[in-house]
mmCIF file of C-alpha atoms in Angstrom:
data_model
loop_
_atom_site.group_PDB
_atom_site.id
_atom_site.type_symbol
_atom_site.label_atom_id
_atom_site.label_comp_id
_atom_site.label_asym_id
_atom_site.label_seq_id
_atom_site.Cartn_x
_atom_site.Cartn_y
_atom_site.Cartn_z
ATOM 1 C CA UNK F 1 -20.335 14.702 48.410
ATOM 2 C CA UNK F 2 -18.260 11.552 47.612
ATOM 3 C CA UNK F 3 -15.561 11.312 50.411
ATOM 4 C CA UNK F 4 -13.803 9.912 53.471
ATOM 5 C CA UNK F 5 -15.195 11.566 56.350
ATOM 6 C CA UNK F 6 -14.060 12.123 60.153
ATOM 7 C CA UNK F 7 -15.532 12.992 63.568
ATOM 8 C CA UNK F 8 -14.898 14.597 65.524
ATOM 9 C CA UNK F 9 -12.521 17.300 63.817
ATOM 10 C CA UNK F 10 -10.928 18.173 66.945
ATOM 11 C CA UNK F 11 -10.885 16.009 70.410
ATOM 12 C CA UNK F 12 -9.404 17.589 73.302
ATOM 13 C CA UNK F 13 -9.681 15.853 76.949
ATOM 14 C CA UNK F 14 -8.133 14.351 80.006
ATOM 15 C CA UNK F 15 -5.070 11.720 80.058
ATOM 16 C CA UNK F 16 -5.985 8.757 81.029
ATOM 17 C CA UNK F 17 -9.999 9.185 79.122
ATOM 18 C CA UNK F 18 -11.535 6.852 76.915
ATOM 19 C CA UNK F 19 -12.362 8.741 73.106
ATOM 20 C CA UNK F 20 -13.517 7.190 69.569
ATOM 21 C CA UNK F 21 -12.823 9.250 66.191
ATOM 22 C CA UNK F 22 -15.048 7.850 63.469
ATOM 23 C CA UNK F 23 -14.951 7.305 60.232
ATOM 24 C CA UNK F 24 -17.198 6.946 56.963
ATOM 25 C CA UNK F 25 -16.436 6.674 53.498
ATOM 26 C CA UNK F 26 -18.687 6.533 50.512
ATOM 27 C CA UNK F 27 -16.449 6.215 47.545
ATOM 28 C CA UNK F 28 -17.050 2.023 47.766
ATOM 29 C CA UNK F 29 -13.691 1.214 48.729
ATOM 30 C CA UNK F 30 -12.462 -1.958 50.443
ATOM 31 C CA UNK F 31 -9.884 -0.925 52.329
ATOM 32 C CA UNK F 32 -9.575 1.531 54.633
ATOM 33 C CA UNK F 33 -6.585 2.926 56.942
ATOM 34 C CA UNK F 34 -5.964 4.810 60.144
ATOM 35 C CA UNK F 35 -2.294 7.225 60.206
ATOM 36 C CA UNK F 36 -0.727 9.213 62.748
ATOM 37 C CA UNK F 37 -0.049 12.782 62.025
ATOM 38 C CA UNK F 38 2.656 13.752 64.597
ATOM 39 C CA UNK F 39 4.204 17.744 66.060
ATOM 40 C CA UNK F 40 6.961 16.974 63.284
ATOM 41 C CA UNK F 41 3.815 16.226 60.675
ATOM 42 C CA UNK F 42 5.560 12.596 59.959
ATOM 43 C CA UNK F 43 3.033 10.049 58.856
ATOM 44 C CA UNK F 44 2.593 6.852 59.789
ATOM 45 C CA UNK F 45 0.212 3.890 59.049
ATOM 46 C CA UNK F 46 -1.569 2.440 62.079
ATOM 47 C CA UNK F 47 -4.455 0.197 60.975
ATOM 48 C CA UNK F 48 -5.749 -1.153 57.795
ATOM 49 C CA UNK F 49 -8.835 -3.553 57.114
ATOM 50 C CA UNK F 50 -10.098 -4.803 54.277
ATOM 51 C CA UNK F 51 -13.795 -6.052 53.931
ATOM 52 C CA UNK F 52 -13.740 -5.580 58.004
ATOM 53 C CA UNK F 53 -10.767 -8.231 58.245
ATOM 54 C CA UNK F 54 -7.464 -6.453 60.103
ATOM 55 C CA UNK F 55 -4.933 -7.363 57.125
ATOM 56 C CA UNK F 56 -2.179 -3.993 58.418
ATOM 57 C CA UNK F 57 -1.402 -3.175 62.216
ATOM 58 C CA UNK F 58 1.814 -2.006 63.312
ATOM 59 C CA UNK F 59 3.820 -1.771 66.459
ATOM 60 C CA UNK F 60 0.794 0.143 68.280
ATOM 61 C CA UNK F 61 -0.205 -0.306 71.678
ATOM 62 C CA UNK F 62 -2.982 -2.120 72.648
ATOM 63 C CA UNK F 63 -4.982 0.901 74.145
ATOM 64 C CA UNK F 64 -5.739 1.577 70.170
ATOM 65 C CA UNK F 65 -8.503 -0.759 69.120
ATOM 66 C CA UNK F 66 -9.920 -0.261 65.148
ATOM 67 C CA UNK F 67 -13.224 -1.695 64.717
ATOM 68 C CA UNK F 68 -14.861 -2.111 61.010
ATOM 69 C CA UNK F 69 -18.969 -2.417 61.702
ATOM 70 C CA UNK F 70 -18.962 -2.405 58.165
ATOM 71 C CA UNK F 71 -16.741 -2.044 54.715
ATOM 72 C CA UNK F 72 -17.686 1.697 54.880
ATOM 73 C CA UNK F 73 -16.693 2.079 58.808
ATOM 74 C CA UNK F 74 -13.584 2.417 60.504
ATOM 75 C CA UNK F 75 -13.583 3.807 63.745
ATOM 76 C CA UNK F 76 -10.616 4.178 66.043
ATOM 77 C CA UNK F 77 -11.243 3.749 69.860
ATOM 78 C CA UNK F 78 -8.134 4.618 72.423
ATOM 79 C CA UNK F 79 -7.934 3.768 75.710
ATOM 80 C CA UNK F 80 -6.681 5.494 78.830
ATOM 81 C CA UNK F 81 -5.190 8.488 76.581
ATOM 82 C CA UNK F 82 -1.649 9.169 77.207
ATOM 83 C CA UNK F 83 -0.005 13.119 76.645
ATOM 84 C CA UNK F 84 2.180 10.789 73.784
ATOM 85 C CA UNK F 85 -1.047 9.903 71.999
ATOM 86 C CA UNK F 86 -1.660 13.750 71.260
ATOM 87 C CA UNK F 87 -1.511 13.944 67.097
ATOM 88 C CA UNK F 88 -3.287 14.147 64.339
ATOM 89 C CA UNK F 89 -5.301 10.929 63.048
ATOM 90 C CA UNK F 90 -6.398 10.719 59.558
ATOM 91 C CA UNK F 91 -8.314 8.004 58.147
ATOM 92 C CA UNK F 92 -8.136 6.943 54.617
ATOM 93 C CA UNK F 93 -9.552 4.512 51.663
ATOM 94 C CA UNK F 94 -8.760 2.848 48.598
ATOM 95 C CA UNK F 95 -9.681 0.267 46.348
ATOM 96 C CA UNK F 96 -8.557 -3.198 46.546
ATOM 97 C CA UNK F 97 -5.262 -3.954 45.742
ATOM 98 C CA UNK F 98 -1.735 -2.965 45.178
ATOM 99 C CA UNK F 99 -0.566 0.750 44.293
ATOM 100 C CA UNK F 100 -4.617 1.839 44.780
ATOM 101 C CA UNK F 101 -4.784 6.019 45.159
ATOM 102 C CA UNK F 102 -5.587 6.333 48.954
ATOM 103 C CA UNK F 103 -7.752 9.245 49.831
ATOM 104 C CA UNK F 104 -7.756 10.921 53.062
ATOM 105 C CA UNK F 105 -10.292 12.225 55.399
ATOM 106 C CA UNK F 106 -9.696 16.049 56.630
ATOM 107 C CA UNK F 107 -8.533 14.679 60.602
ATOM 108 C CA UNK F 108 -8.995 14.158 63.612
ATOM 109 C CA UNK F 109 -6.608 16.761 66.354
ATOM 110 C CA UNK F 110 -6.254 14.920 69.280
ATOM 111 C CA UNK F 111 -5.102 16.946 72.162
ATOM 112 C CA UNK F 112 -4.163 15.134 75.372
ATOM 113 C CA UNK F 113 -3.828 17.233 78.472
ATOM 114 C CA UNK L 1 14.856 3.456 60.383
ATOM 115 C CA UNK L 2 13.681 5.435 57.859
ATOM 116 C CA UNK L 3 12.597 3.479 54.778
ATOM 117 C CA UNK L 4 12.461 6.620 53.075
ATOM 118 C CA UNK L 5 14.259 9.744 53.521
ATOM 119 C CA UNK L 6 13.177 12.770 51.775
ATOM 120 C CA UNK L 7 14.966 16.119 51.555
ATOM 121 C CA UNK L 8 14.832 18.929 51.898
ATOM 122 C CA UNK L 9 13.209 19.455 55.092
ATOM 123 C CA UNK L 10 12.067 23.180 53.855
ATOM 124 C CA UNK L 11 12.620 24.698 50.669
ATOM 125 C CA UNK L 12 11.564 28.542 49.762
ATOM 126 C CA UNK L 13 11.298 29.615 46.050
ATOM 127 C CA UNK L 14 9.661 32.721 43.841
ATOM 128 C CA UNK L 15 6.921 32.147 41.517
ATOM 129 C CA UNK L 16 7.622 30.422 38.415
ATOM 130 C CA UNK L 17 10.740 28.684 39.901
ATOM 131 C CA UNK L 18 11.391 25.270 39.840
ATOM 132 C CA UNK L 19 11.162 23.213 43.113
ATOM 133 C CA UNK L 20 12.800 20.240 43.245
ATOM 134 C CA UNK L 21 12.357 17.461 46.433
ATOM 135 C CA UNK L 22 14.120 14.654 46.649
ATOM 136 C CA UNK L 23 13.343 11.042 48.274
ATOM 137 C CA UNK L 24 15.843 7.730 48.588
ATOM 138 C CA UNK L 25 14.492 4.114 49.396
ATOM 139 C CA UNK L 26 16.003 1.412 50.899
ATOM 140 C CA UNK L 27 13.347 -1.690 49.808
ATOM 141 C CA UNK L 28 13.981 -2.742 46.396
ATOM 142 C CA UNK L 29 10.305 -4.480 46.659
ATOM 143 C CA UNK L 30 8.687 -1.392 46.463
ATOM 144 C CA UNK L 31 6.829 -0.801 43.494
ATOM 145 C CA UNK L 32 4.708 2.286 43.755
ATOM 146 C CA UNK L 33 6.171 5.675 44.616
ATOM 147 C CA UNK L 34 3.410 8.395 45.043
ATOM 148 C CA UNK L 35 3.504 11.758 46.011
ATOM 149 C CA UNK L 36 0.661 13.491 48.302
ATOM 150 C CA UNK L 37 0.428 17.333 48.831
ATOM 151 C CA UNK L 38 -0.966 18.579 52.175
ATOM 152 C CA UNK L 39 -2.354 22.067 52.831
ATOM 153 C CA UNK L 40 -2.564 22.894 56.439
ATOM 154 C CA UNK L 41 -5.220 21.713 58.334
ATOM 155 C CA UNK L 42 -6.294 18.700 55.390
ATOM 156 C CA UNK L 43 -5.334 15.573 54.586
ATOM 157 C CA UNK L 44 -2.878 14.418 52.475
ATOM 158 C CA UNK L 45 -3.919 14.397 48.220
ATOM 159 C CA UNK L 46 -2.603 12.383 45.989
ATOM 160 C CA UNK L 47 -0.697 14.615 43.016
ATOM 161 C CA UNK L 48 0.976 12.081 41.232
ATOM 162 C CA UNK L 49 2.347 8.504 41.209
ATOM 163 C CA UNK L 50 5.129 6.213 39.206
ATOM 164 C CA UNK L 51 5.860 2.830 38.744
ATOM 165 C CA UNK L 52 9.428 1.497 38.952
ATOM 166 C CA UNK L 53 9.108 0.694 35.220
ATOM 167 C CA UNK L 54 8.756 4.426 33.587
ATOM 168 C CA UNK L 55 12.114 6.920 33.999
ATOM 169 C CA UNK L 56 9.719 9.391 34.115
ATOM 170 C CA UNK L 57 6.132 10.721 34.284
ATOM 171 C CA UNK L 58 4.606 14.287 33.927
ATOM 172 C CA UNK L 59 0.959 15.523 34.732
ATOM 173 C CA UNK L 60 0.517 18.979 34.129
ATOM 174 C CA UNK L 61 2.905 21.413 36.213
ATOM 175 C CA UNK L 62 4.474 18.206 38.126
ATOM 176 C CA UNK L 63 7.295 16.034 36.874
ATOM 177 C CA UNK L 64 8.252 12.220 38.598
ATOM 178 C CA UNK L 65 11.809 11.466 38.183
ATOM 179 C CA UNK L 66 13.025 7.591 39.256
ATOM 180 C CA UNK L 67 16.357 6.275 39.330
ATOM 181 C CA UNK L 68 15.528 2.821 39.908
ATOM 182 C CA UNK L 69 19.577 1.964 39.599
ATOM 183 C CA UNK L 70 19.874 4.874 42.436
ATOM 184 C CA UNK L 71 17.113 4.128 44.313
ATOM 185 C CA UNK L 72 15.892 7.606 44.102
ATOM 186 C CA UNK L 73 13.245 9.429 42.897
ATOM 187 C CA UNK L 74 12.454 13.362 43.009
ATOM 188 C CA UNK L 75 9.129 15.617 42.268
ATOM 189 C CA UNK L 76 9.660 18.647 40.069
ATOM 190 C CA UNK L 77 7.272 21.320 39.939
ATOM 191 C CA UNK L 78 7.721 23.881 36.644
ATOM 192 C CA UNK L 79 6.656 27.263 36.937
ATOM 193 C CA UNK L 80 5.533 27.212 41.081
ATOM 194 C CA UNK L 81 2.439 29.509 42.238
ATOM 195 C CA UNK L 82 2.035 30.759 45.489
ATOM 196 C CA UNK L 83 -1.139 28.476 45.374
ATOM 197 C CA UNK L 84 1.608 25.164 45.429
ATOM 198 C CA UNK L 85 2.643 26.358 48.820
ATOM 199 C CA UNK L 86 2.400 23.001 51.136
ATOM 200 C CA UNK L 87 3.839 20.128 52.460
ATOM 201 C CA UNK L 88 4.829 17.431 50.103
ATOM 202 C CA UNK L 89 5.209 13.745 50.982
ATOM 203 C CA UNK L 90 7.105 11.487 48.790
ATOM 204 C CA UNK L 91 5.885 7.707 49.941
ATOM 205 C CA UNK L 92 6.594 3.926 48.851
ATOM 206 C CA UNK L 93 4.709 1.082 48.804
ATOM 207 C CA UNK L 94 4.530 -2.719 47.840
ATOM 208 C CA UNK L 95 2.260 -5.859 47.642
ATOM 209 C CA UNK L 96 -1.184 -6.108 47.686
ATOM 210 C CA UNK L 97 -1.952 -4.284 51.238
ATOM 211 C CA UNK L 98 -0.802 -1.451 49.730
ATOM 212 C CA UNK L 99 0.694 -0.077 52.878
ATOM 213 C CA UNK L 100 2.317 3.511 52.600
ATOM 214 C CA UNK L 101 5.807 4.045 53.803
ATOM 215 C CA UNK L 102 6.155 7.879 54.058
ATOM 216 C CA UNK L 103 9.159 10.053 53.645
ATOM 217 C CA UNK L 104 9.687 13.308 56.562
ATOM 218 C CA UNK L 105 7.830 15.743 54.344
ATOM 219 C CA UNK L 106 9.136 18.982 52.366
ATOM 220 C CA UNK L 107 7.373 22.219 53.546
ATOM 221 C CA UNK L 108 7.347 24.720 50.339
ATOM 222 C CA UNK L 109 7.075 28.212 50.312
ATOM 223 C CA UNK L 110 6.475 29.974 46.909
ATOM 224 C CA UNK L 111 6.846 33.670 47.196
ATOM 225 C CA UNK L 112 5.364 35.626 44.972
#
């Protein structure tokens, strides 16, 4: 199936842990995106690369660290999780390019305890 | 700040009503408005997108209004289903990184 995939689905651990959600896409897009998902379901941007080059990232701390291996890659490492980072991440893709459809993987819940 | 504001928060209809949610931008540089439908537990989907250059644009059951003078621009939905209930995101981009800008979200309940 053609699509932006996530893993885990769900991620539940310890404050202060290390975790990576990961994410694939196959749909030959050159950008991807990480978004937060939060309790009020407001979304908001994160991350974006294109071609592996960081070209969005917003006021986010520094204990969120995207890495792009690859065009097709975008994987979202967090360090020392706080209860605040508990949410839903979603990645997403689209083409190059302004006004480009962005399609969204299914999520990653993040539960911080 | 909000950079969009959508409204309303929750909106509850019966089958084959007409559903109407609103969203207001600030950013006059924005040039791509689209709006995403979420089901619970998936990600957002696109439904349908306008340009601030068309009044209007229709695609199937879903209807685009802008008000470029206004800075609005609203999502109809003719004759609902049950199967439309979601949450609805109006959103607003511009330039080439094609970063969304999100409204608050409209939960809708069609009753049937």
């Amino acid at each position: 199936d053609t699509a932006v995939s996530q893993t885990p689905k769900y991620l539940v651990t310890q404050m202060g842990n290390d975790k990576s959600i990961k994410c694939e896409q196959n749909l030959g897009h050159d950008t991807m995106y990480w978004y937060k998902q939060d309790s009020k379901k407001f979304l908001k941007i994160m991350f974006s690369y294109n071609n592996k080059e960081l070209i969005i990232n917003e006021t986010v701390p520094n204990r969120f660290s995207p890495k792009s291996p690859d065009k097709a890659h975008l994987n979202l490492h967090i360090n020392s999780l706080e209860l605040g980072d508990s949410a839903v991440y979603f990645c997403a893709s689209s083409p190059t390019g302004q006004g480009r459809t962005q399609y969204f993987g299914p999520g990653t819940r993040l539960l911080v305890l | 700040q909000q950079q969009v504001k959508q409204s309303p928060q929750s909106l509850i209809v019966q089958k084959g009503g007409i559903p109407i949610i609103n969203c207001a931008y600030e950013n006059t540089a924005f040039d791509y408005f689209p709006w995403y439908q979420q089901f619970p537990g998936k990600g957002p989907a696109l439904l349908i997108a306008i340009r601030p250059d068309v009044s209007e644009k229709k695609e199937g059951r879903f209807t685009i209004s802008f008000n470029k003078s206004a800075k609005q621009f609203s999502l109809h939905i003719m004759d609902s289903q049950p199967g439309d209930s979601a949450t609805y995101f109006c959103a607003a981009s511009r330039g080439a990184t094609n970063k969304l800008i999100f409204g608050t979200g409209t939960l809708l309940a069609v009753q049937p």
